[in-house]
Coordinates of C-alpha atoms in Angstrom, one line a residue:
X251 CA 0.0 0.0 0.0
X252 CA 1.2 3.5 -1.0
X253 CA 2.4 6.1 1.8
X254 CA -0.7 8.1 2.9
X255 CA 0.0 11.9 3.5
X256 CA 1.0 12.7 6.8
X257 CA -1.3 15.8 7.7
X258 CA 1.1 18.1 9.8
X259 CA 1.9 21.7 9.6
X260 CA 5.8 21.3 8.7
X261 CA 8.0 18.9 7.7
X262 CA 8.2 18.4 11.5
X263 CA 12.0 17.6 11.5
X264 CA 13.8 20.6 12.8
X265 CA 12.7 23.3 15.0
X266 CA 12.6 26.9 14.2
X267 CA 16.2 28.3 14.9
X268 CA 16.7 31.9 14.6
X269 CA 20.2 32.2 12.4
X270 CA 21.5 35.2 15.0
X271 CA 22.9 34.3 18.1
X272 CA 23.7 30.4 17.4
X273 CA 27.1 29.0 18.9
X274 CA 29.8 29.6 16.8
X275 CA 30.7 26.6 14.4
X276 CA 34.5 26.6 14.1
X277 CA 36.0 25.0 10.9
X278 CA 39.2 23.1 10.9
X279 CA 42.1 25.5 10.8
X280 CA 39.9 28.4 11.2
X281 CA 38.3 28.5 8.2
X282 CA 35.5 30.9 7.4
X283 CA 33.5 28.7 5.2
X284 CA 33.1 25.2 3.9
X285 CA 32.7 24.5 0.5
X286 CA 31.7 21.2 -0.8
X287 CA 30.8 20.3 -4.7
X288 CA 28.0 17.9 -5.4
X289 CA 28.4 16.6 -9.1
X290 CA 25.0 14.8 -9.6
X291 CA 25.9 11.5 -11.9
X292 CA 22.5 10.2 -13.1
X293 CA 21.6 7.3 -15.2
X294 CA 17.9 8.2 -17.1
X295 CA 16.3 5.6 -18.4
X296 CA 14.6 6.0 -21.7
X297 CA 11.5 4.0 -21.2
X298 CA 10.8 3.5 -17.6
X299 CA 8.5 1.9 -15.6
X300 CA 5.5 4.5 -15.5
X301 CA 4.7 6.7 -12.5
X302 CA 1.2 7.8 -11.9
X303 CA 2.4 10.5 -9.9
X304 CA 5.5 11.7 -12.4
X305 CA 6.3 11.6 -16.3
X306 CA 9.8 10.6 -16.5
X307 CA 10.1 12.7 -20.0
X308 CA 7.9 15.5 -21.4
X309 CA 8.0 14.0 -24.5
X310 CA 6.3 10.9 -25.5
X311 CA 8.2 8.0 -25.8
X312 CA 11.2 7.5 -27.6
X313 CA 12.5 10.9 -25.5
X314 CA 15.3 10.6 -28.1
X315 CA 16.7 14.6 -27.0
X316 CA 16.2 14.5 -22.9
X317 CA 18.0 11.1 -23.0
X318 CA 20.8 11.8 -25.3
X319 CA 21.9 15.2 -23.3
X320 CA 21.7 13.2 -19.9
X321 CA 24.4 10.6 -21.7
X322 CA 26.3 12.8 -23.3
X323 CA 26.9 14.3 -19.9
X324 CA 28.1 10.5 -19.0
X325 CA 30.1 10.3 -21.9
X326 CA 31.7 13.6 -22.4
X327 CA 30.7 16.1 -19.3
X328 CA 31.8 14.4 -17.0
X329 CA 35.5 14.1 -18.0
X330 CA 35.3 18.0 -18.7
X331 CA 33.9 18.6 -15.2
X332 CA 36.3 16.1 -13.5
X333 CA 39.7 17.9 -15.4
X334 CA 38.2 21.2 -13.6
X335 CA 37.6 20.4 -10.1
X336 CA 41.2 18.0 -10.2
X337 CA 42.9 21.7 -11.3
X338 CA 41.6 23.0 -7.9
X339 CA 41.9 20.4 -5.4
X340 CA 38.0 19.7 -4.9
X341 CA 36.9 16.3 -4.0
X342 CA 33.5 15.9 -5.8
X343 CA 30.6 14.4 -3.5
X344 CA 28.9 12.4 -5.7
X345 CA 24.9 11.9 -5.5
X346 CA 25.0 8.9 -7.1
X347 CA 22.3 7.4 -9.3
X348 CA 23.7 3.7 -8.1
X349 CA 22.5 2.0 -11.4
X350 CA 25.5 3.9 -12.8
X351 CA 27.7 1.5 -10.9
X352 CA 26.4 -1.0 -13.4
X353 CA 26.0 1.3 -16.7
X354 CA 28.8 3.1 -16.4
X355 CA 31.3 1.8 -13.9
X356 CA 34.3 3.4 -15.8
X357 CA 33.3 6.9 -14.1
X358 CA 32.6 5.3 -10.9
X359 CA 36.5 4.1 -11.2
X360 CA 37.4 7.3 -12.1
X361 CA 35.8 8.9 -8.8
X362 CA 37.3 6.0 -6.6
X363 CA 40.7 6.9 -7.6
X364 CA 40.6 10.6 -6.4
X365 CA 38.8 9.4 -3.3
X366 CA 35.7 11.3 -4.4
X367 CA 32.4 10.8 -2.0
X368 CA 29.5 8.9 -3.0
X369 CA 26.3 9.6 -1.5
X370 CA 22.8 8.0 -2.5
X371 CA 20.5 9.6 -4.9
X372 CA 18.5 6.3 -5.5
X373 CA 18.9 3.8 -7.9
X374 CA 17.4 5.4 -11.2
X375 CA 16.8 9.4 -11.6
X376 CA 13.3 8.3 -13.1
X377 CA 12.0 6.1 -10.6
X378 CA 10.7 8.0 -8.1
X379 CA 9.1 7.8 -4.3
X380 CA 6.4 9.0 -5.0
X381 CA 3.4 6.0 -4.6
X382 CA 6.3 3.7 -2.7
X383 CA 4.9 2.0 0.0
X384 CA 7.2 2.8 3.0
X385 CA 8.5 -1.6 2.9
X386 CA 9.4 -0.4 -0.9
X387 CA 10.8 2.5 -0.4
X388 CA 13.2 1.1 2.6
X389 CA 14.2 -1.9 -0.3
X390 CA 15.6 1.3 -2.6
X391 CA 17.4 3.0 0.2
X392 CA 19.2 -0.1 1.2
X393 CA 19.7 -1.3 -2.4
X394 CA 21.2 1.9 -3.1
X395 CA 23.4 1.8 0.0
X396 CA 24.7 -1.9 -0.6
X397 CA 25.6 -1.4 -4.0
X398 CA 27.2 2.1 -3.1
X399 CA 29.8 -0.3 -0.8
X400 CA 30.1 -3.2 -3.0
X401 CA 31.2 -1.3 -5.8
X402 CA 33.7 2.0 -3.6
X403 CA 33.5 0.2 -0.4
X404 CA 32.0 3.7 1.7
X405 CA 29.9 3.0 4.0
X406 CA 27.3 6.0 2.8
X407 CA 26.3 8.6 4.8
X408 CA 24.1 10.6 2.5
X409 CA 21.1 11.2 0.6
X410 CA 19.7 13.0 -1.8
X411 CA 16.0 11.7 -2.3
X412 CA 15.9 10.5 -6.6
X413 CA 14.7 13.6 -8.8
X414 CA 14.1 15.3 -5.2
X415 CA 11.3 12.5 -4.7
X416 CA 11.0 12.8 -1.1
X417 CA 8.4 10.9 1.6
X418 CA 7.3 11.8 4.8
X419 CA 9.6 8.6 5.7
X420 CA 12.7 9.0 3.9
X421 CA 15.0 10.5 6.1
X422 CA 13.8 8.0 8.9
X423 CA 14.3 5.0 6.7
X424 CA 17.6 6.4 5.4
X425 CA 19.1 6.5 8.8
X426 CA 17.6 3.3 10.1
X427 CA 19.0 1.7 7.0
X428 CA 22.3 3.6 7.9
X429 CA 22.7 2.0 11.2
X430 CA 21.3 -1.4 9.9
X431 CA 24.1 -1.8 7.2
X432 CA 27.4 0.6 8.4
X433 CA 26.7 1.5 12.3
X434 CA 27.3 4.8 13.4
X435 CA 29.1 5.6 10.0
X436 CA 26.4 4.7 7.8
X437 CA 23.7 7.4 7.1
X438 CA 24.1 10.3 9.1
X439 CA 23.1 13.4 6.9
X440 CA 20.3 14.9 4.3
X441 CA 20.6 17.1 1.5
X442 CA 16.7 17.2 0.5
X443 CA 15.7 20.0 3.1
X444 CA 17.6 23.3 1.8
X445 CA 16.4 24.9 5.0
X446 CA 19.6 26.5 6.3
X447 CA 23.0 28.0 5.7
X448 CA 24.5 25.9 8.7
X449 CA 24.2 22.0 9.4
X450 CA 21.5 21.9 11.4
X451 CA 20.2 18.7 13.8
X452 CA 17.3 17.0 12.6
X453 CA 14.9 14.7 14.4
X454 CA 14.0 11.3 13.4
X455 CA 11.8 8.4 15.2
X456 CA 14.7 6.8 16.3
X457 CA 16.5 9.6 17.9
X458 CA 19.8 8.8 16.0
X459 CA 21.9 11.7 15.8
X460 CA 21.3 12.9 12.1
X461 CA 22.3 16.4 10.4
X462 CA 21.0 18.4 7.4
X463 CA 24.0 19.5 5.4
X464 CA 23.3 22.8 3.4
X465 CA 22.8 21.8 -0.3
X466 CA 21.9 25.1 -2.5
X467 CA 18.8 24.4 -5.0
X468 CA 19.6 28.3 -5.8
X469 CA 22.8 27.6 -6.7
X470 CA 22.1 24.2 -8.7
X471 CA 22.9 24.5 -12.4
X472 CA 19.6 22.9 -13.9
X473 CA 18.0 25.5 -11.1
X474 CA 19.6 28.4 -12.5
X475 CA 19.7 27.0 -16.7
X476 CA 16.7 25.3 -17.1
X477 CA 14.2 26.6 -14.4
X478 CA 15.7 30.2 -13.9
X479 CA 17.3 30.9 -17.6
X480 CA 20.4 32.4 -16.6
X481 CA 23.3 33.1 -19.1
X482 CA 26.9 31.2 -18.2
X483 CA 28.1 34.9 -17.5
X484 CA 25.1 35.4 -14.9
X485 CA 25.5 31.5 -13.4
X486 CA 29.2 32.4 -12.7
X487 CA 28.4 35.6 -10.9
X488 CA 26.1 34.3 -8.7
X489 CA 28.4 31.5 -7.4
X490 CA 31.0 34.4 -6.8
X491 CA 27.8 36.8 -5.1
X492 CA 26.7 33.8 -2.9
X493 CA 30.2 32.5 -1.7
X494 CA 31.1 36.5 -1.4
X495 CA 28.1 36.7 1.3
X496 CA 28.8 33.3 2.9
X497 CA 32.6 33.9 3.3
X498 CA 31.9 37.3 5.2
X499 CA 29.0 35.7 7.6
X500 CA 31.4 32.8 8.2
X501 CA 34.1 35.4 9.8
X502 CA 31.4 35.0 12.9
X503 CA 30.2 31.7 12.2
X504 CA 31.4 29.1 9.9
X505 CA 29.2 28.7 7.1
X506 CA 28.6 26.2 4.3
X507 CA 28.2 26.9 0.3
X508 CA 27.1 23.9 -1.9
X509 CA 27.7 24.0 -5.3
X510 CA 25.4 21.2 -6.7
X511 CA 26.0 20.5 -10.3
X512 CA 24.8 18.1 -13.4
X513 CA 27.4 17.0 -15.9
X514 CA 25.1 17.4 -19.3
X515 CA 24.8 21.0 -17.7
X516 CA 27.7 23.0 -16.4
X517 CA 30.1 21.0 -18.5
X518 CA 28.4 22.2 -22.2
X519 CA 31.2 23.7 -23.8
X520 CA 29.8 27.3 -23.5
X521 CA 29.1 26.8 -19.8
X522 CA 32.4 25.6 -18.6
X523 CA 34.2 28.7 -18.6
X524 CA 31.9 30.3 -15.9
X525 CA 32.0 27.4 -13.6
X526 CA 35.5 27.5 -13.4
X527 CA 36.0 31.3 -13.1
X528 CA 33.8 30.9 -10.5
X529 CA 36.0 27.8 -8.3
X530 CA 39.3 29.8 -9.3
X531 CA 38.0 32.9 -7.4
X532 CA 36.9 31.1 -4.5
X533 CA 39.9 28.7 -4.1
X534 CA 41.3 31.8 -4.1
X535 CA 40.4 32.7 -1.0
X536 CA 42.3 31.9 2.1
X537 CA 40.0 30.3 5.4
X538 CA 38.4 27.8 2.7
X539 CA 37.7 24.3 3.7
X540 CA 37.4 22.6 0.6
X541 CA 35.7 19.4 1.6
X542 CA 32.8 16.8 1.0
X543 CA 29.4 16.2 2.2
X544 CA 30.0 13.4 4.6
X545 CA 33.7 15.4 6.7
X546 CA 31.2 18.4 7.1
X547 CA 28.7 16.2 9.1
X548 CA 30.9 14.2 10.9
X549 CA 32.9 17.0 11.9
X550 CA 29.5 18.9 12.7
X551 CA 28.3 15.6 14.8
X552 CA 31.6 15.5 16.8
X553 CA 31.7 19.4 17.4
X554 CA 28.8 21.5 16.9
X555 CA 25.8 19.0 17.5
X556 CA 25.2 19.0 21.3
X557 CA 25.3 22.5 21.6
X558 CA 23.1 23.5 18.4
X559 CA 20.7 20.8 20.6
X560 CA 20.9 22.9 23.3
X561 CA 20.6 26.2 21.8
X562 CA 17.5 25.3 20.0
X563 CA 16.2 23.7 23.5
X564 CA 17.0 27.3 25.0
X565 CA 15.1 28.9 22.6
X566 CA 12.0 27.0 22.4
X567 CA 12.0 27.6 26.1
X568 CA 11.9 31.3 25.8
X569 CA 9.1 31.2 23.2
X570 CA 7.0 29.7 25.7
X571 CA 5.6 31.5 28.4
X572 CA 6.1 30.7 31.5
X573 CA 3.2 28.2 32.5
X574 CA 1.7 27.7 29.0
X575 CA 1.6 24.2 27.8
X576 CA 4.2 23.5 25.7

């Protein structure tokens, strides 16, 4: 049976937080800001299993043009990313479409060697959660997460829901499927909330310790191209604009700037440039931790997690009168 709706007045996993007065989160070697990169490697199926929810393709079927831009991004993006981010020391974090580890298992290679991250971004990026029952949609997570080890050997830690497909269970099943499979290192963080500029603790039935690392739909290149219609020239500026902002909050507070990204997009030839005028300016910058997805959670679990739990414990008390019910 499919997920019913849970009828709620927010996602109901995080209190409000007021961004002012938090406890300072101090990077590693007193940086200012970390910045991780998420390339998104997706594997599109051109004639999927239909969703009554979701069309996998606006077109009707053969979708010759949306599947032939997704594989050239396989075929010849990703190199052309990969050369950019190796000239600048960035680690990518992959959200993985894990059917790539049997499509494609070249790039996966290629990503092991540079110890690259892989995280889960479900199995196919046109099957989607949507109508899962929650037994289903626990068989994908951990599918996902097995074949994720069997094919790097990480132990994944996060998850970004496939096509941002997200249930009112995932991030519960994701960490219980975590803890099932790896222990404490196995699914610790989200990227499907985009709720904050800092990690941020999340609640979950189990009570596991679980954070939600910033990941920037603003600054996501089929966000900005496809949704937004930005030039390159415009899609450059506003990495350099957001990371400008960040880096100056983060000389209070450490912050975190996401730069999510889609090889059959910021890799087209007249894209490229912008994307990496954008990285050399930042990298530019001293008080940068360049880093991945799954250091900036476990460094925020170990560091800054028990007293962002108390801080948002203090303030819930002080919106509370005295004597109310809570």
């Amino acid at each position: 049976m499919a997920q019913e709706p849970l009828k709620k007045p927010d996602p109901g996993y995080y209190d409000y937080w007021a961004y002012r007065d938090r406890p300072k989160i101090s990077w590693p070697n007193g940086a200012r800001l970390a910045l991780w990169v998420a390339p998104n490697i997706e594997f599109y199926e051109l004639n999927p299993p239909a969703n009554p929810f979701r069309k996998a393709w606006p077109r009707p079927f053969p979708a010759i043009q949306g599947y032939g831009i997704r594989d050239w991004g396989n075929r010849v993006g990703h190199q052309r990313q990969m050369e950019v981010l190796d000239h600048y020391g960035i680690r990518g974090s992959i959200s993985l479409s894990t059917a790539l580890c049997d499509h494609h298992p070249e790039i996966i290679e290629l990503c092991v060697e540079r110890n690259w991250e892989f995280f889960s971004h479900g199995i196919y990026n046109t099957r989607y959660t949507y109508g899962m029952s929650e037994t289903q949609e626990r068989e994908m997570i951990r599918d996902s997460m097995e074949t994720i080890h069997r094919h790097t050997g990480q132990q994944c830690a996060g998850y970004l829901a496939p096509a941002l497909s997200h249930s009112e269970f995932t991030l519960d099943l994701f960490a219980e499927v975590g803890s099932e499979l790896f222990g404490d290192a196995g699914g610790i963080y989200t990227c499907d909330l985009f709720h904050d500029d800092q990690p941020t603790p999340i609640h979950l039935r189990s009570g596991k310790r679980f954070v939600s690392v910033p990941y920037s739909l603003e600054m996501n290149d089929t966000i900005a191209y496809v949704v937004n219609k930005v030039t390159p020239r415009h899609y450059g500026q506003m990495l350099r604009d957001c990371f400008d902002r960040l880096y100056a909050e983060g000389e209070q507070s450490g912050t975190v700037m996401c730069i999510p990204t889609h090889n059959y997009q910021v890799s087209c030839p007249h894209r490229l440039r912008a994307f990496d005028q954008a990285l050399e300016y930042i990298t530019a910058h001293s008080n940068v931790w360049i880093t991945t997805g799954r250091e900036i959670a476990q460094y925020y679990l170990e560091h800054c997690y028990d007293t962002s739990v108390a801080s948002i414990s203090g303030q819930q008390q002080v919106r509370i009168p005295e004597g109310a019910a809570a």
